[in-house]
mmCIF file of C-alpha atoms and ligand atoms in Angstrom:
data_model
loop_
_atom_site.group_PDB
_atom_site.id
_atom_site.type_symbol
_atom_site.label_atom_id
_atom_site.label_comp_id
_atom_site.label_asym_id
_atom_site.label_seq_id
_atom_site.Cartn_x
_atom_site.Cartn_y
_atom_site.Cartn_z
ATOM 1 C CA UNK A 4 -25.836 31.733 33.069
ATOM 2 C CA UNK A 5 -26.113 32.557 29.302
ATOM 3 C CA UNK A 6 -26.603 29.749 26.828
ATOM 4 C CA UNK A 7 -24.934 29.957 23.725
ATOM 5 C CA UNK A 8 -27.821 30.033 20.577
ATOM 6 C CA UNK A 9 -28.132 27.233 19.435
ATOM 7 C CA UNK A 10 -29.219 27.221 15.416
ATOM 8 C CA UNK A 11 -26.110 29.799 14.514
ATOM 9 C CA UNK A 12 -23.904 27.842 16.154
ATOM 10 C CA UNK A 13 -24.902 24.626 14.238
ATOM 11 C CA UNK A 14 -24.292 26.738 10.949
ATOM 12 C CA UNK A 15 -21.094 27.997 11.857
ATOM 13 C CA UNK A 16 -20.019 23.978 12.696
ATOM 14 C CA UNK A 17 -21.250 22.767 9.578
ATOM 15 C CA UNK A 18 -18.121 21.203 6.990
ATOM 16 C CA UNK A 19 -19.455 20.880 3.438
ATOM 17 C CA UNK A 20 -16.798 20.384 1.261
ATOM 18 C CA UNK A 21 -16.412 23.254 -1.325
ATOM 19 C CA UNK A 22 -14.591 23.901 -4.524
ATOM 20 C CA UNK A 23 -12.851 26.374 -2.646
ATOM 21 C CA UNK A 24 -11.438 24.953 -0.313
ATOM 22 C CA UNK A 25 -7.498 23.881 -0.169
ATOM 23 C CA UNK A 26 -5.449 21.057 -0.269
ATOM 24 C CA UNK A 27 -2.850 20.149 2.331
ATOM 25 C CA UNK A 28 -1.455 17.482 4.354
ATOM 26 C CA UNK A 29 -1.434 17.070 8.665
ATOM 27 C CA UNK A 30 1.713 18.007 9.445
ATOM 28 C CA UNK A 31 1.043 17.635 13.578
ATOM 29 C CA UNK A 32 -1.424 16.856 16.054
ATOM 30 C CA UNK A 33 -1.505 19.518 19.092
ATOM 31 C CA UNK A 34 -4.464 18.407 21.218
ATOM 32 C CA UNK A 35 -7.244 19.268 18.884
ATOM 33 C CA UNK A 36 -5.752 21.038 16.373
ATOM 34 C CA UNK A 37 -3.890 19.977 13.382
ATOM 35 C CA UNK A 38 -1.231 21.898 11.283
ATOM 36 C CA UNK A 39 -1.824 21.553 8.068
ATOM 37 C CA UNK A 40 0.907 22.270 5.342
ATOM 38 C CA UNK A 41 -0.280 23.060 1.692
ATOM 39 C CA UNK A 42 1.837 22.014 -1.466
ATOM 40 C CA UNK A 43 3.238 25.551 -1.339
ATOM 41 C CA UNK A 44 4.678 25.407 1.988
ATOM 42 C CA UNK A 45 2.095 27.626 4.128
ATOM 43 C CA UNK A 46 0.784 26.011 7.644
ATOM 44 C CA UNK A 47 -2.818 26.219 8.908
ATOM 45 C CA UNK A 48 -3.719 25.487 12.374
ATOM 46 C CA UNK A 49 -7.055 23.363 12.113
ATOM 47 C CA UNK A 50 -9.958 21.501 13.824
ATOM 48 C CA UNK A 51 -12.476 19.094 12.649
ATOM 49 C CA UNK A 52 -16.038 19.459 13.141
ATOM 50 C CA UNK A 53 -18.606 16.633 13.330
ATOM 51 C CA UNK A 54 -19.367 16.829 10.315
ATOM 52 C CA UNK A 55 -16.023 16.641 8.922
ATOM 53 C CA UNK A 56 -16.123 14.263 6.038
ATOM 54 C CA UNK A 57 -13.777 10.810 5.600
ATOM 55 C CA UNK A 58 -12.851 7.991 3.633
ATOM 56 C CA UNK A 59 -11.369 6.181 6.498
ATOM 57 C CA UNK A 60 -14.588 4.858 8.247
ATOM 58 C CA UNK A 61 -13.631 2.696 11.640
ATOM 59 C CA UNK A 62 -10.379 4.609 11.999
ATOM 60 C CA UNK A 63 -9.262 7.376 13.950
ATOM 61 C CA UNK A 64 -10.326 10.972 12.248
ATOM 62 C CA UNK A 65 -7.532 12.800 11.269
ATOM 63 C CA UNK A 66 -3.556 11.341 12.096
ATOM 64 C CA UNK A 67 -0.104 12.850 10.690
ATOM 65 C CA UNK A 68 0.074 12.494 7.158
ATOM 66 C CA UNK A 69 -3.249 12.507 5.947
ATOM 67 C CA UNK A 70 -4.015 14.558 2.827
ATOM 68 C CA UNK A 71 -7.302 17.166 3.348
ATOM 69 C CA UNK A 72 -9.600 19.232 2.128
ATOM 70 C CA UNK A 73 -9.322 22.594 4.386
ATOM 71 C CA UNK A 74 -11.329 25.991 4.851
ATOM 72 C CA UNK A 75 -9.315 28.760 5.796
ATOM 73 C CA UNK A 76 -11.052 31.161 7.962
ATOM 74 C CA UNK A 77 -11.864 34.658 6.631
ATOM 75 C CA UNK A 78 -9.070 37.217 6.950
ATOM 76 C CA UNK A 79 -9.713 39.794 9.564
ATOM 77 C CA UNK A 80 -8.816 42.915 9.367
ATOM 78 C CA UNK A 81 -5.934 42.356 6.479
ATOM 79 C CA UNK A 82 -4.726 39.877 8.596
ATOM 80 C CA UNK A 83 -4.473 36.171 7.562
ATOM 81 C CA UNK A 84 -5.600 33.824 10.007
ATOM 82 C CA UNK A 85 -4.052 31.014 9.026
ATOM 83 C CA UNK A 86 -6.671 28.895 10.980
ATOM 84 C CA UNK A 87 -9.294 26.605 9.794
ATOM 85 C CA UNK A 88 -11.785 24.362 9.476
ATOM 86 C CA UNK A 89 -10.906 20.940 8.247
ATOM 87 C CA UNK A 90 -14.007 19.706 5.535
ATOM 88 C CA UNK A 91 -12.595 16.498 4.214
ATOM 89 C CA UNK A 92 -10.060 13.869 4.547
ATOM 90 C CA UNK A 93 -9.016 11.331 1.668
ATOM 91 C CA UNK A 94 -8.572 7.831 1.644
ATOM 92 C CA UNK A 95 -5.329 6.120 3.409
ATOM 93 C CA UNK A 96 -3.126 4.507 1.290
ATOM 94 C CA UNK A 97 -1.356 3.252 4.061
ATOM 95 C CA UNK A 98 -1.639 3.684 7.938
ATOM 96 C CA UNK A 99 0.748 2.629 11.049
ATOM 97 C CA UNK A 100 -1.221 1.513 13.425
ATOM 98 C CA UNK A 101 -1.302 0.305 16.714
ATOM 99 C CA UNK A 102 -0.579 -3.547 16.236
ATOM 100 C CA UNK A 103 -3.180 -4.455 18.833
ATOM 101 C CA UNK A 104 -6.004 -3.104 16.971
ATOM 102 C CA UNK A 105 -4.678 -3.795 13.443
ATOM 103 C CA UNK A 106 -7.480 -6.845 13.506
ATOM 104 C CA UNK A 107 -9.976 -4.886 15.026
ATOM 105 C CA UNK A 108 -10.888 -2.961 11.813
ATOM 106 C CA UNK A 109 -10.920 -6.029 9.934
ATOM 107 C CA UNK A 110 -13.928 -6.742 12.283
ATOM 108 C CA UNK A 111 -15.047 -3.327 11.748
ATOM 109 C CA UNK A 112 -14.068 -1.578 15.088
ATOM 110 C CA UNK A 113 -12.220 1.214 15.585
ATOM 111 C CA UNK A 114 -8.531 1.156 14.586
ATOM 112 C CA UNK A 115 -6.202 3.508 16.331
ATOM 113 C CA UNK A 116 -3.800 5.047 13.723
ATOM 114 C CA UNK A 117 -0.766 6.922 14.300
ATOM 115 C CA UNK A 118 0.051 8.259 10.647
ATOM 116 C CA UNK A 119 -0.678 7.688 7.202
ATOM 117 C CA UNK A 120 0.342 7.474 3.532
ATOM 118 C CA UNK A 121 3.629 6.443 3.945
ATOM 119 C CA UNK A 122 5.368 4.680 1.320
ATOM 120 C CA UNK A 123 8.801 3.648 3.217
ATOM 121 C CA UNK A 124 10.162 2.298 6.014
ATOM 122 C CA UNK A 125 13.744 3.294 6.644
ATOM 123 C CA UNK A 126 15.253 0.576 8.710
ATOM 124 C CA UNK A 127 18.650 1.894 10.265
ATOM 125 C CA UNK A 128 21.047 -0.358 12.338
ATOM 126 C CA UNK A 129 24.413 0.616 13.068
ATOM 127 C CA UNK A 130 28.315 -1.070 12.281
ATOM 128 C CA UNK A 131 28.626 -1.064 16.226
ATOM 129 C CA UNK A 132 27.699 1.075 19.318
ATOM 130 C CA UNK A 133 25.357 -0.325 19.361
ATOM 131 C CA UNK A 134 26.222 -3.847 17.676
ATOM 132 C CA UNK A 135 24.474 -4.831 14.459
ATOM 133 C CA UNK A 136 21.335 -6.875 15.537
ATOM 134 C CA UNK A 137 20.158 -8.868 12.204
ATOM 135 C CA UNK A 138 17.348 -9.983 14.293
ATOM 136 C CA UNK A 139 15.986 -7.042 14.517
ATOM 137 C CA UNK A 140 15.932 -6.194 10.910
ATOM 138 C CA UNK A 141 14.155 -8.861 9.963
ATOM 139 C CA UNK A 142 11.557 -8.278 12.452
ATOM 140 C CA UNK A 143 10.701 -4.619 10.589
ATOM 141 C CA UNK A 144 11.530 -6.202 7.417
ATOM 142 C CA UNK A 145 8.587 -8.781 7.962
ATOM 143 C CA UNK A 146 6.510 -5.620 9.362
ATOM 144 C CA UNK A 147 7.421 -3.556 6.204
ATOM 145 C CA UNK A 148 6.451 -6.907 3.875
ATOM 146 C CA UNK A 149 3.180 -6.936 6.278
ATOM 147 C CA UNK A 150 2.366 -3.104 5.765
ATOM 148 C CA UNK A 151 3.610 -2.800 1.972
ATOM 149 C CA UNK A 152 5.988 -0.058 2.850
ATOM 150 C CA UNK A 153 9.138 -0.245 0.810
ATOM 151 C CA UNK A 154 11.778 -1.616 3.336
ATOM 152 C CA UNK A 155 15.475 0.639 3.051
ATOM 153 C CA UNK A 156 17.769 -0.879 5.369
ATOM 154 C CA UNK A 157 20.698 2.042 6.504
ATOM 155 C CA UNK A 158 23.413 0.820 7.933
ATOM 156 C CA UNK A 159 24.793 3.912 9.646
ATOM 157 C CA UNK A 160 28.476 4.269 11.731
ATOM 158 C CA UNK A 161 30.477 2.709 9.016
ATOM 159 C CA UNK A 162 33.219 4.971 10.299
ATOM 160 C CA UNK A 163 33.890 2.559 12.909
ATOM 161 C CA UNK A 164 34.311 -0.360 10.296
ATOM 162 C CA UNK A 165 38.379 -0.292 10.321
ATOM 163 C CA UNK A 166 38.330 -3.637 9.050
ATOM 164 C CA UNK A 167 35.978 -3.079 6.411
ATOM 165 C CA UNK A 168 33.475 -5.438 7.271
ATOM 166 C CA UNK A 169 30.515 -3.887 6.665
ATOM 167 C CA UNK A 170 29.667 -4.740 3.456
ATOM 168 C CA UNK A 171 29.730 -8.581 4.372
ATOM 169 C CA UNK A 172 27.417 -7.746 6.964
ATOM 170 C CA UNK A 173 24.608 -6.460 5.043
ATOM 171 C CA UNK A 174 25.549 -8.824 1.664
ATOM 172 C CA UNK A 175 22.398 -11.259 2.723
ATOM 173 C CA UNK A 176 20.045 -8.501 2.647
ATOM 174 C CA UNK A 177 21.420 -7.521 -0.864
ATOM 175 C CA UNK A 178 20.955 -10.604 -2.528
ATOM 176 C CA UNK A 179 17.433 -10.493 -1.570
ATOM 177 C CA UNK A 180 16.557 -7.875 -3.200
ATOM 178 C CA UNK A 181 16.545 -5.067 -0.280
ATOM 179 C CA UNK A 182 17.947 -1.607 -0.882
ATOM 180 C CA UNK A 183 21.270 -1.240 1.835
ATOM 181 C CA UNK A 184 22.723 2.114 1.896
ATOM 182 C CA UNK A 185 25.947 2.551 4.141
ATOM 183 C CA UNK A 186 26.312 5.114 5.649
ATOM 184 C CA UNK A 187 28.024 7.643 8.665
ATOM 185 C CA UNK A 188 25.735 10.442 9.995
ATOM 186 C CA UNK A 189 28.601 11.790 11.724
ATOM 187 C CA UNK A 190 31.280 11.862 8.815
ATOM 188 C CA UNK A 191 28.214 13.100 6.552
ATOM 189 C CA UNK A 192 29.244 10.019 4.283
ATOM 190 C CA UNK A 193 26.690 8.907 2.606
ATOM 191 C CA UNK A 194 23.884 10.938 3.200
ATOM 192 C CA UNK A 195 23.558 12.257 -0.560
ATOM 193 C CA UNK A 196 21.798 8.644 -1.536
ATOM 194 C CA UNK A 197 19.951 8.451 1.134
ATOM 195 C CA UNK A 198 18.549 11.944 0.840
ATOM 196 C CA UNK A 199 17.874 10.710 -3.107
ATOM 197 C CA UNK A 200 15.959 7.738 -1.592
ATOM 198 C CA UNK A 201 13.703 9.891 0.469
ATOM 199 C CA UNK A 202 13.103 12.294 -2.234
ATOM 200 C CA UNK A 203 9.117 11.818 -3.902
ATOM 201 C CA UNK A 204 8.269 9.680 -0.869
ATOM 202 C CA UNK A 205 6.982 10.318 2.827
ATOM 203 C CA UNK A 206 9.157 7.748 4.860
ATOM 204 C CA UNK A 207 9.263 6.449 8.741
ATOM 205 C CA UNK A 208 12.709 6.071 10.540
ATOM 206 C CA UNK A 209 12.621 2.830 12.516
ATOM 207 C CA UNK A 210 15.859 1.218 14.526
ATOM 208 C CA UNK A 211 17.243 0.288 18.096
ATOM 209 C CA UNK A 212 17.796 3.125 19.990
ATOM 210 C CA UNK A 213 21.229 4.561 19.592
ATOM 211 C CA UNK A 214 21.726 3.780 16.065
ATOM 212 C CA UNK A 215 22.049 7.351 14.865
ATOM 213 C CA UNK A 216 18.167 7.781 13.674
ATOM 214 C CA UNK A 217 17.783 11.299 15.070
ATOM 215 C CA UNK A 218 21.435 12.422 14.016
ATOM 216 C CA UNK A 219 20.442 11.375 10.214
ATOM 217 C CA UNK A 220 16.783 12.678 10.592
ATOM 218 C CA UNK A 221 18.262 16.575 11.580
ATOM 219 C CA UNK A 222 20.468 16.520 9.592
ATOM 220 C CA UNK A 223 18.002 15.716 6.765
ATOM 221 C CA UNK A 224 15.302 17.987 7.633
ATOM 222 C CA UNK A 225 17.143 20.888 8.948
ATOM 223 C CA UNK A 226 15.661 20.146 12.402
ATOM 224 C CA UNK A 227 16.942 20.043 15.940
ATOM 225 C CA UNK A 228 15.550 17.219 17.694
ATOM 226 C CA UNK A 229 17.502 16.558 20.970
ATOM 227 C CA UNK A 230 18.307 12.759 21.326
ATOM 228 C CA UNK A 231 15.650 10.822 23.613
ATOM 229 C CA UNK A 232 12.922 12.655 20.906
ATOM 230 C CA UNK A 233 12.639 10.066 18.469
ATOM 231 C CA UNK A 234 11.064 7.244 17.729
ATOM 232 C CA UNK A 235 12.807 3.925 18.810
ATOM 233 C CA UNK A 236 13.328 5.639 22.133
ATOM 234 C CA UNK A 237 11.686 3.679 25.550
ATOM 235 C CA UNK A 238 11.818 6.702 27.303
ATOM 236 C CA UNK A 239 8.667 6.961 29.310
ATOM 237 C CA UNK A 240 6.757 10.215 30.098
ATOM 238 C CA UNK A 241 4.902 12.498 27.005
ATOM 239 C CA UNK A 242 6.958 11.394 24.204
ATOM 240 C CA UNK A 243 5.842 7.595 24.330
ATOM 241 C CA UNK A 244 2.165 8.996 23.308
ATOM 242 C CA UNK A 245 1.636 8.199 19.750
ATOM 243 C CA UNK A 246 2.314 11.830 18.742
ATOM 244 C CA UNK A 247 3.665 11.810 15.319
ATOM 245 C CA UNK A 248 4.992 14.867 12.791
ATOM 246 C CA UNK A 249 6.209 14.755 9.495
ATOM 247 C CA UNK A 250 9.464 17.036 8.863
ATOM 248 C CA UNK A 251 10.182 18.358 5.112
ATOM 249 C CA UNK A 252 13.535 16.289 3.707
ATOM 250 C CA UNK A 253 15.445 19.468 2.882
ATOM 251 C CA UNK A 254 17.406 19.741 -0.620
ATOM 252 C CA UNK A 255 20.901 21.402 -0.080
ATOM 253 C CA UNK A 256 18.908 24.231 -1.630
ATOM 254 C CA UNK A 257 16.179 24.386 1.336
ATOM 255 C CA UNK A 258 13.480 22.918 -0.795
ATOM 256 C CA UNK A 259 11.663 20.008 0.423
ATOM 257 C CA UNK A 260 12.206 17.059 -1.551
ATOM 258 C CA UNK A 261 9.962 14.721 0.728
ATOM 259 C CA UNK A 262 8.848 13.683 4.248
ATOM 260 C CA UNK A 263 9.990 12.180 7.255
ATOM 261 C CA UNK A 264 6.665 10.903 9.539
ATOM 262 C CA UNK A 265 8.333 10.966 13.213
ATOM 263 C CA UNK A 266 6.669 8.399 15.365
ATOM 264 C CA UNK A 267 7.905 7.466 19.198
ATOM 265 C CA UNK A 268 7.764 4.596 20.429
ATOM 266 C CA UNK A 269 7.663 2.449 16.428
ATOM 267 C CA UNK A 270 7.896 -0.495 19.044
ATOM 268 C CA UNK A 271 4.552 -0.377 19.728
ATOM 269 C CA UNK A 272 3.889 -0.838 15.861
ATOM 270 C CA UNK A 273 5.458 -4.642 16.317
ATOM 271 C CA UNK A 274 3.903 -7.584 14.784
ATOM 272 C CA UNK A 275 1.630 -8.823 17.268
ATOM 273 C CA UNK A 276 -1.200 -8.499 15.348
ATOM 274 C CA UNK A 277 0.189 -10.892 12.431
ATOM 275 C CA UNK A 278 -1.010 -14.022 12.530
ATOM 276 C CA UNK A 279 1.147 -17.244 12.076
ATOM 277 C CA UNK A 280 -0.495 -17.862 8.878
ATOM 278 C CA UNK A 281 0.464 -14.674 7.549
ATOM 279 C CA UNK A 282 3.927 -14.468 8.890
ATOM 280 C CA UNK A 283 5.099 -17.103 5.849
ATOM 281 C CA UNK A 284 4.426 -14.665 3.193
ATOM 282 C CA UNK A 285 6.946 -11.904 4.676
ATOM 283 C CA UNK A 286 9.754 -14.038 4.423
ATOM 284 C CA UNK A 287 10.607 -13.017 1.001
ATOM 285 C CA UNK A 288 13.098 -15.712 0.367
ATOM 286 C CA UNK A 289 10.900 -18.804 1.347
ATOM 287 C CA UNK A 290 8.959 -17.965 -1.490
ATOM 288 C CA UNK A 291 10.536 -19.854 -3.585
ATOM 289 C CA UNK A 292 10.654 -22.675 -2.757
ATOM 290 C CA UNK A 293 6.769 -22.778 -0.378
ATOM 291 C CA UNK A 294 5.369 -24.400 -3.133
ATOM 292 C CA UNK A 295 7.527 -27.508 -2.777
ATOM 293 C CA UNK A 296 6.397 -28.513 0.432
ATOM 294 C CA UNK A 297 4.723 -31.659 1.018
ATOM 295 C CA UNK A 298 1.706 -29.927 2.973
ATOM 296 C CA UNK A 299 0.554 -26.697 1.290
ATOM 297 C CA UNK A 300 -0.361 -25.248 4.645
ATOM 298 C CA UNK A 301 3.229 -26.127 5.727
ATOM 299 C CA UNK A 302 4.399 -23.512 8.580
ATOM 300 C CA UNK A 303 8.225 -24.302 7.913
ATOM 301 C CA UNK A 304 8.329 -25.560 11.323
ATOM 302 C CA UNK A 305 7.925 -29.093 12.097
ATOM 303 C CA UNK A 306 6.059 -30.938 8.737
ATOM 304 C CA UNK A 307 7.871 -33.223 7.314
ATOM 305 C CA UNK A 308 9.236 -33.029 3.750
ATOM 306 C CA UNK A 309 9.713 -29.259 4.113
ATOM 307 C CA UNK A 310 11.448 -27.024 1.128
ATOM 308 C CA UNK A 311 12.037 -24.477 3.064
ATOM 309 C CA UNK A 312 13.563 -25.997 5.789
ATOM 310 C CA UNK A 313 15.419 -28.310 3.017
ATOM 311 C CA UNK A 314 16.845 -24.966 1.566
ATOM 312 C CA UNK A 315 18.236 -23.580 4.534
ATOM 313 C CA UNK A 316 20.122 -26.994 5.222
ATOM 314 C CA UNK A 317 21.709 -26.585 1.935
ATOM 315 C CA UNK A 318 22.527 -22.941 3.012
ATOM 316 C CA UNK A 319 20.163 -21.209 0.281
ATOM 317 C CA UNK A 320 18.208 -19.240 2.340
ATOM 318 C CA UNK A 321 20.212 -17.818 5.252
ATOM 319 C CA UNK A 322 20.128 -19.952 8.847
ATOM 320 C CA UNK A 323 19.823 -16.434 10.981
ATOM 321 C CA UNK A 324 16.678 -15.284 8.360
ATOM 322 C CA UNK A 325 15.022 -18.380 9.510
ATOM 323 C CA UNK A 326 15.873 -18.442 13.482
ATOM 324 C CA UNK A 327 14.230 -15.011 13.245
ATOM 325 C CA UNK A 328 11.560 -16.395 11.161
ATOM 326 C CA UNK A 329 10.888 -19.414 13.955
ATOM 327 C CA UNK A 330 10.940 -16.806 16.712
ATOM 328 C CA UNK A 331 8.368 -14.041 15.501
ATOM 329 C CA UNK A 332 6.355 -18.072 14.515
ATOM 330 C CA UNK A 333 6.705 -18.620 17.727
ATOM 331 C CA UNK A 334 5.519 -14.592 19.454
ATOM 332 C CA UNK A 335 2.622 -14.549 16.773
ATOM 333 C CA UNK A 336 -0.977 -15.053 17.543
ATOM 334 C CA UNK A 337 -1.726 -19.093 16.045
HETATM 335 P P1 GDP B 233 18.958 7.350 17.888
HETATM 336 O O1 GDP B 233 18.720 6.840 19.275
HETATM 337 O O2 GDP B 233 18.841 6.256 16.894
HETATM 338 O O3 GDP B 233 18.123 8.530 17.549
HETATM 339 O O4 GDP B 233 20.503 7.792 17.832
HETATM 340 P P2 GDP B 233 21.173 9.222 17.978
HETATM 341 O O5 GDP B 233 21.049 10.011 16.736
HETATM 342 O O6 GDP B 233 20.698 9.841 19.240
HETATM 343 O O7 GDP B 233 22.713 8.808 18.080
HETATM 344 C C1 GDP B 233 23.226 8.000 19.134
HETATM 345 C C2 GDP B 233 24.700 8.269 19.262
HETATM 346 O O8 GDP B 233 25.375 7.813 18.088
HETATM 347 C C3 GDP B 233 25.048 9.744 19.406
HETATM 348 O O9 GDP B 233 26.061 9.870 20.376
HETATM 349 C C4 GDP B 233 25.561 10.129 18.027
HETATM 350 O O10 GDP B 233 26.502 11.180 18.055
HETATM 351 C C5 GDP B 233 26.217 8.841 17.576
HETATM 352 N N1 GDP B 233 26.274 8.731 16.111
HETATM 353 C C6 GDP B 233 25.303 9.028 15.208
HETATM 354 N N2 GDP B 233 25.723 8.797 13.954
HETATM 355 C C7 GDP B 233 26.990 8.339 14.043
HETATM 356 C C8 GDP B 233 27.966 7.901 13.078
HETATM 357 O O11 GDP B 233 27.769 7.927 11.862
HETATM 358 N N3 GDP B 233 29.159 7.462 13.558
HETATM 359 C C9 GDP B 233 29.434 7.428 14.898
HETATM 360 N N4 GDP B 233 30.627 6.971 15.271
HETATM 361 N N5 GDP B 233 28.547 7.825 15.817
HETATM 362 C C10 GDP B 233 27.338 8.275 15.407
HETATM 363 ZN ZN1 ZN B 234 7.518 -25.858 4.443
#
């Protein structure tokens, strides 16, 4: 058995950062590698070394979305390589991570993330098939609030609104302040905004499965992702791993005008690891009037001389914002 020499091998392994080396951003995680796509459009297929260096101590190395500091290996031959050797990885802005361990790296322990530096969360729900689910909303609403993603709530199928209800559906989440697009994937109505909303700005999809989230994300990106692909779906088997990949938003023109970060399985992001006291502050409406409780710690559950629960008896703050407040109150960790 040969053994492989150990000092060149160290050398060859070894990451320092360099002036030289290029920008880009993960694209994709295959196993161990990463593709990394610089600002002009070119993909390298990557690995970390050991001595990579990051910002982002306690945290998983290198996810989706994460903007690096790359090596490309030496051309061979006139040919380019387009592999190399990832030297550095900047600080998060923002991650998605796995709710269960989104205390853990409070404590200091490692935090499993699934993607980074995304700046919105893209909410869709549909007019019907299936039915509109406020509920639901609110629940990635108060995640979005938790995160500090910008929230965008989509309401797609508005082709099926013969009555033309849909505005009065979304109305409550107008008047407090959240962006509503309407919208139908299949009639391509609407899709102009939303592609202006995505533009400058990596986004996440989110939304019950069936709403129309892959429909709108190929025809967005270009792409061809077969229904049961994206994220939202339960399916079981390889796509509920936390594999994520961030697709160029394509300009009628071809040019990428942002990013959409592709995550299965966004369930898994729920809000488990918010704590009661927290949950209060991602109400955005409550705000108001919090300070006029009798007990500064209120909850908005059962203290008497309440505001908040004063204001939704006098129909200020919407009755179904505040059942879905009192049962994520009642889910989240005390
Ligand atoms: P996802 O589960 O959220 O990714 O939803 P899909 O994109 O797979 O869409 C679910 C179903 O809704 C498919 O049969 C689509 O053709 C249909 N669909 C998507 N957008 C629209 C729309 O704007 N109007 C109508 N009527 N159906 C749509
Ligand atoms: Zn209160």
């Amino acid at each position: 058995m040969q053994k492989k020499s150990a000092p060149p091998l160290r050398r060859k392994n070894f990451a320092t950062v360099s002036e030289s080396d290029l920008y880009g951003t993960i694209c994709e995680v295959r196993g161990a590698y990463y593709i990394v796509r610089t600002p002009e459009g070119d993909t390298y297929t990557c690995k970390t070394l050991r001595t990579t260096l990051t910002e982002n101590p306690n945290s998983t190395l290198a996810v989706v979305g994460d903007r690096v500091r790359f090596r490309p290996d030496e051309e061979r031959n006139d040919v380019a390589l387009h592999n190399g050797v990832i030297t550095f990885i900047e600080k998060r802005r923002s991650v998605l991570a796995r709710s269960r361990d989104r205390r853990r790296n409070r404590s200091g322990e490692l935090e499993h993330v699934i993607a980074s530096n995304i700046d919105q969360l893209v909410i869709v729900s549909s007019f019907d098939k299936p039915p509109f689910r406020p509920k639901l909303i609110d629940r990635y609403i108060a995640f979005a609030e938790f995160e500090g993603l910008v929230p965008l709530l989509v309401l797609n199928k508005v082709d099926l609104d013969t009555a033309g209800e849909a505005q009065t559906l979304v109305q409550p989440y107008c008047q407090l302040g959240y962006e509503v697009l309407l919208l139908s994937a299949r009639c391509e109505k609407g899709l102009e905004a939303l592609r202006e909303k995505l533009t400058g700005k990596t986004s996440v999809f989110s939304g019950h499965s069936g709403v129309g989230k892959t429909t709108l994300v190929n025809k967005l990106t270009g792409s061809n992702l077969a229904t049961g692909e994206l994220s939202g779906k339960s399916g079981k088997g390889a796509h509920t791993t936390s594999n994520a990949i961030m697709l160029p938003v394509l300009s009628p023109e071809g040019k990428a005008v942002g990013y959409i970060i592709d995550t299965p399985g966004i369930r898994e992001f729920g809000l488990e690891g918010i704590a009661r006291e927290e949950l209060r502050h991602l109400f955005v409406e409550f705000r108001k009037f919090a300070p006029e409780c009798a007990f500064a710690s209120c909850t908005h559950t059962n203290e008497p001389n309440c505001a908040v629960v004063a204001a939704v008896e006098r129909g200020e703050i919407w009755p179904s914002r505040y059942e879905s407040y009192l049962t994520l109150f009642a889910e989240a960790s005390a």
